[in-house]
Coordinates of C-alpha atoms and ligand atoms in Angstrom, one line a residue:
M1 CA 139.0 55.6 138.8
K2 CA 137.1 54.5 135.7
P3 CA 137.7 56.7 132.7
L4 CA 135.2 59.4 131.8
R5 CA 133.3 58.1 128.8
I6 CA 132.6 60.6 126.0
A7 CA 130.5 59.9 122.9
L8 CA 131.7 61.5 119.7
T9 CA 129.6 62.0 116.6
K10 CA 131.3 59.8 114.0
G11 CA 133.0 61.6 111.1
R12 CA 134.1 65.2 111.0
L13 CA 133.2 66.1 114.6
E14 CA 135.0 63.0 115.8
K15 CA 138.2 64.0 113.8
D16 CA 138.1 67.6 115.1
T17 CA 137.6 66.4 118.7
V18 CA 140.5 63.9 118.4
A19 CA 142.7 66.7 117.0
L20 CA 141.6 68.9 120.0
F21 CA 142.5 66.1 122.5
E22 CA 145.9 65.7 120.8
K23 CA 146.6 69.4 121.2
M24 CA 145.7 69.0 124.9
G25 CA 148.4 66.2 125.1
Y26 CA 146.2 63.1 125.1
D27 CA 147.4 60.0 123.5
C28 CA 144.9 59.3 120.7
E29 CA 146.8 56.5 119.0
A30 CA 144.0 53.9 119.6
V31 CA 141.4 56.2 117.9
R32 CA 143.7 56.9 115.0
N33 CA 144.1 53.2 114.5
K34 CA 140.6 52.2 115.5
G35 CA 139.7 49.8 112.6
R36 CA 136.1 49.0 113.2
R37 CA 136.2 49.3 117.0
L38 CA 133.7 51.7 118.5
I39 CA 135.0 52.1 122.1
L40 CA 138.5 53.3 122.5
P41 CA 140.8 54.7 125.2
V42 CA 142.2 58.2 125.0
G43 CA 145.1 58.5 127.4
D44 CA 144.4 56.9 130.8
S45 CA 141.4 59.0 131.9
L46 CA 139.1 59.1 128.9
E47 CA 137.3 56.6 126.8
V48 CA 135.6 57.6 123.5
V49 CA 132.5 56.0 122.1
L50 CA 131.8 56.5 118.3
A51 CA 128.2 57.0 117.5
K52 CA 125.7 58.6 115.1
A53 CA 124.7 62.1 116.1
A54 CA 121.3 61.4 117.5
D55 CA 122.6 58.4 119.4
V56 CA 125.3 60.6 121.1
I57 CA 122.4 62.4 122.7
T58 CA 120.6 59.2 123.7
Y59 CA 123.7 57.7 125.3
V60 CA 124.4 60.9 127.3
E61 CA 120.8 61.4 128.3
H62 CA 120.7 57.8 129.7
G63 CA 124.0 58.3 131.5
V64 CA 125.8 55.4 129.8
C65 CA 128.2 58.1 128.5
D66 CA 129.2 61.0 130.8
M67 CA 129.7 63.5 128.0
G68 CA 129.2 63.9 124.3
V69 CA 130.2 66.0 121.2
V70 CA 127.3 66.7 118.9
G71 CA 126.2 69.4 116.5
K72 CA 123.8 72.1 117.6
D73 CA 121.5 70.9 114.8
T74 CA 121.1 67.5 116.5
I75 CA 120.5 69.2 119.9
M76 CA 117.8 71.5 118.5
E77 CA 116.0 68.5 116.9
N78 CA 116.4 66.0 119.7
G79 CA 115.6 67.6 123.1
S80 CA 117.9 68.7 125.8
S81 CA 117.8 66.6 129.1
F82 CA 121.5 67.3 129.6
Y83 CA 123.8 70.2 130.1
E84 CA 125.3 72.0 127.0
V85 CA 128.5 73.3 128.5
L86 CA 130.8 74.4 125.6
D87 CA 130.7 75.6 122.0
L88 CA 133.7 73.8 120.6
G89 CA 134.2 76.3 117.8
F90 CA 134.4 73.7 115.0
G91 CA 131.8 72.0 112.8
H92 CA 130.5 75.4 111.7
C93 CA 127.5 75.6 109.4
R94 CA 124.0 76.9 109.5
F95 CA 120.4 76.0 109.2
A96 CA 118.7 77.8 106.3
L97 CA 115.4 78.0 104.5
A98 CA 116.1 77.5 100.8
A99 CA 113.9 77.5 97.7
P100 CA 114.4 77.3 93.9
Q101 CA 116.3 80.3 92.6
G102 CA 114.0 83.2 91.8
A103 CA 110.9 81.7 93.6
D104 CA 109.2 84.3 95.7
F105 CA 108.8 82.1 98.8
W106 CA 107.0 84.6 101.1
S107 CA 104.4 85.8 98.6
G108 CA 100.9 84.4 98.3
Y109 CA 98.6 82.9 100.9
S110 CA 98.5 79.2 100.1
A111 CA 100.1 76.8 102.7
R112 CA 103.7 76.0 101.9
T113 CA 105.1 72.6 102.0
I114 CA 108.6 72.2 103.5
A115 CA 110.9 69.2 103.2
T116 CA 113.5 68.6 105.9
K117 CA 115.5 66.2 107.9
Y118 CA 114.8 68.4 110.9
P119 CA 111.0 68.7 111.3
A120 CA 111.1 70.1 114.9
T121 CA 113.5 72.8 113.9
A122 CA 111.5 73.7 110.8
R123 CA 108.3 73.7 112.8
A124 CA 109.7 76.0 115.4
F125 CA 111.1 78.4 112.8
F126 CA 107.7 78.8 111.0
E127 CA 105.9 79.0 114.3
S128 CA 108.1 81.9 115.3
R129 CA 106.9 83.5 112.0
G130 CA 103.2 82.7 112.8
M131 CA 103.1 80.7 109.6
D132 CA 101.3 77.4 109.2
V133 CA 103.2 75.0 106.9
D134 CA 103.1 71.4 105.9
I135 CA 106.2 69.6 106.8
I136 CA 107.5 66.4 105.1
K137 CA 110.3 64.5 106.7
I138 CA 113.1 63.4 104.3
E139 CA 116.1 61.3 105.3
G140 CA 118.8 62.8 103.2
S141 CA 119.6 64.8 100.0
V142 CA 116.7 67.0 101.0
E143 CA 117.5 69.3 98.0
L144 CA 115.7 66.7 95.8
A145 CA 112.3 67.5 97.3
P146 CA 111.7 70.9 95.6
L147 CA 113.4 69.7 92.4
L148 CA 110.9 66.8 92.2
G149 CA 108.0 69.1 93.0
L150 CA 107.4 67.5 96.5
S151 CA 107.9 70.8 98.4
D152 CA 108.1 74.5 97.9
A153 CA 111.3 74.8 100.0
I154 CA 113.6 73.0 102.4
V155 CA 115.0 73.7 105.8
D156 CA 118.5 72.1 105.8
I157 CA 122.1 72.5 106.8
V158 CA 124.2 74.7 104.6
E159 CA 127.9 74.6 104.9
T160 CA 129.6 75.9 101.7
G161 CA 126.4 76.4 99.8
T162 CA 127.6 74.2 96.9
T163 CA 124.8 71.7 97.1
L164 CA 122.2 74.4 96.9
R165 CA 123.9 76.2 94.1
E166 CA 124.5 73.1 92.0
N167 CA 120.9 72.2 92.3
G168 CA 119.4 75.5 91.4
L169 CA 118.4 76.4 94.9
E170 CA 119.1 79.5 97.0
I171 CA 118.9 80.6 100.6
V172 CA 115.7 82.5 101.4
E173 CA 116.6 83.1 105.0
E174 CA 119.2 81.9 107.5
V175 CA 117.6 80.2 110.4
C176 CA 120.5 80.0 112.9
P177 CA 124.2 79.2 113.1
I178 CA 125.4 75.7 114.1
S179 CA 128.6 74.4 115.6
A180 CA 129.8 71.4 117.7
R181 CA 128.8 71.4 121.4
L182 CA 130.1 69.6 124.4
I183 CA 127.2 68.1 126.4
V184 CA 127.2 66.5 129.9
N185 CA 124.9 64.0 131.6
V186 CA 123.1 65.6 134.5
A187 CA 124.0 63.0 137.1
S188 CA 127.6 62.7 135.9
L189 CA 128.2 66.4 136.5
K190 CA 127.1 65.9 140.1
L191 CA 129.0 62.6 140.7
R192 CA 132.2 63.4 138.9
K193 CA 132.1 67.2 139.1
R194 CA 135.8 67.9 139.7
E195 CA 137.0 65.7 136.8
I196 CA 134.4 66.9 134.4
E197 CA 134.9 70.6 135.3
A198 CA 138.7 70.2 134.9
L199 CA 138.3 68.6 131.5
V200 CA 135.8 71.2 130.3
S201 CA 138.1 74.0 131.4
R202 CA 141.0 72.5 129.6
M203 CA 138.9 72.0 126.4
E204 CA 137.7 75.5 126.7
R205 CA 141.2 76.9 127.0
E206 CA 142.4 75.0 124.0
T207 CA 139.3 76.0 122.0
R208 CA 140.0 79.7 122.8
K209 CA 143.6 79.3 121.6
E210 CA 142.2 77.8 118.4
K211 CA 140.0 80.8 117.9
G212 CA 143.0 83.0 118.5
E213 CA 141.6 84.4 121.7
T214 CA 144.1 84.9 124.5
K215 CA 143.2 83.9 128.1
Ligands
PRP1 C1 124.5 68.1 104.2 C2 123.3 68.9 104.0 C3 123.4 69.5 102.6 C4 124.9 69.6 102.4 C5 125.3 71.0 102.6 O1 124.3 66.9 103.6 O2 122.1 68.2 104.3 O3 122.9 68.6 101.7 O4 125.6 68.8 103.4 O5 126.7 71.2 102.4 P1 127.3 72.3 101.4 O6 126.6 73.6 101.7 O7 128.7 72.4 101.7 O8 127.0 71.9 100.0 P2 125.1 65.5 103.9 O9 126.4 65.6 103.1 O10 125.3 65.4 105.3 O11 124.2 64.4 103.2 P3 122.6 64.2 103.3 O12 121.9 65.3 102.8 O13 122.4 62.9 102.5 O14 122.3 64.0 104.8

């Protein structure tokens, strides 16, 4: 049987997933010593693919990877033609609306300008408030936009809050919590149901142990 192929978001989520696999008893030696290789075996039954977050979704949606590990932020921004089967309990952070300290973001009637790496998420948030805003897409270090006078506020990921604080910004409102999710290709779940369900159950059990839940 060919191994189940699972795409991991390179970086922290990759490391946390590999640690999870090791706790489950998988041999992750090849990933630990990967060098510049991007496709690696994990034990005999799994193969991991290392990709950027949005590409994890693309590979899973197209079925070239059976499963993927990706942040809820990327899922919210990039559609959902796949099953989201498990909250892995790591990669915790949150989406937040943030503005310069002391600015009264909600007051006044003029249209606000929002800078973000996540335009769909930002748009959905303001639509839920019935508020019309101008959104400007930024690729990184979004905190710069209000500092440079490009936007009134940002919608971005906040983890420790240090980047906001050190740049004179503060949270106006939390949008939603984020964590790493396990996603599965729709056809794979039909064709390789037993293997995938067994793996998901084992990952779920290990994740619960990590959270200190018994069961
Ligand atoms: C993320 C995010 C914030 C920062 C938040 O940026 O966009 O800038 O981390 O973390 P903190 O609350 O712990 O300070 P990232 O490091 O991914 O870089 P980028 O902004 O260039 O994408």
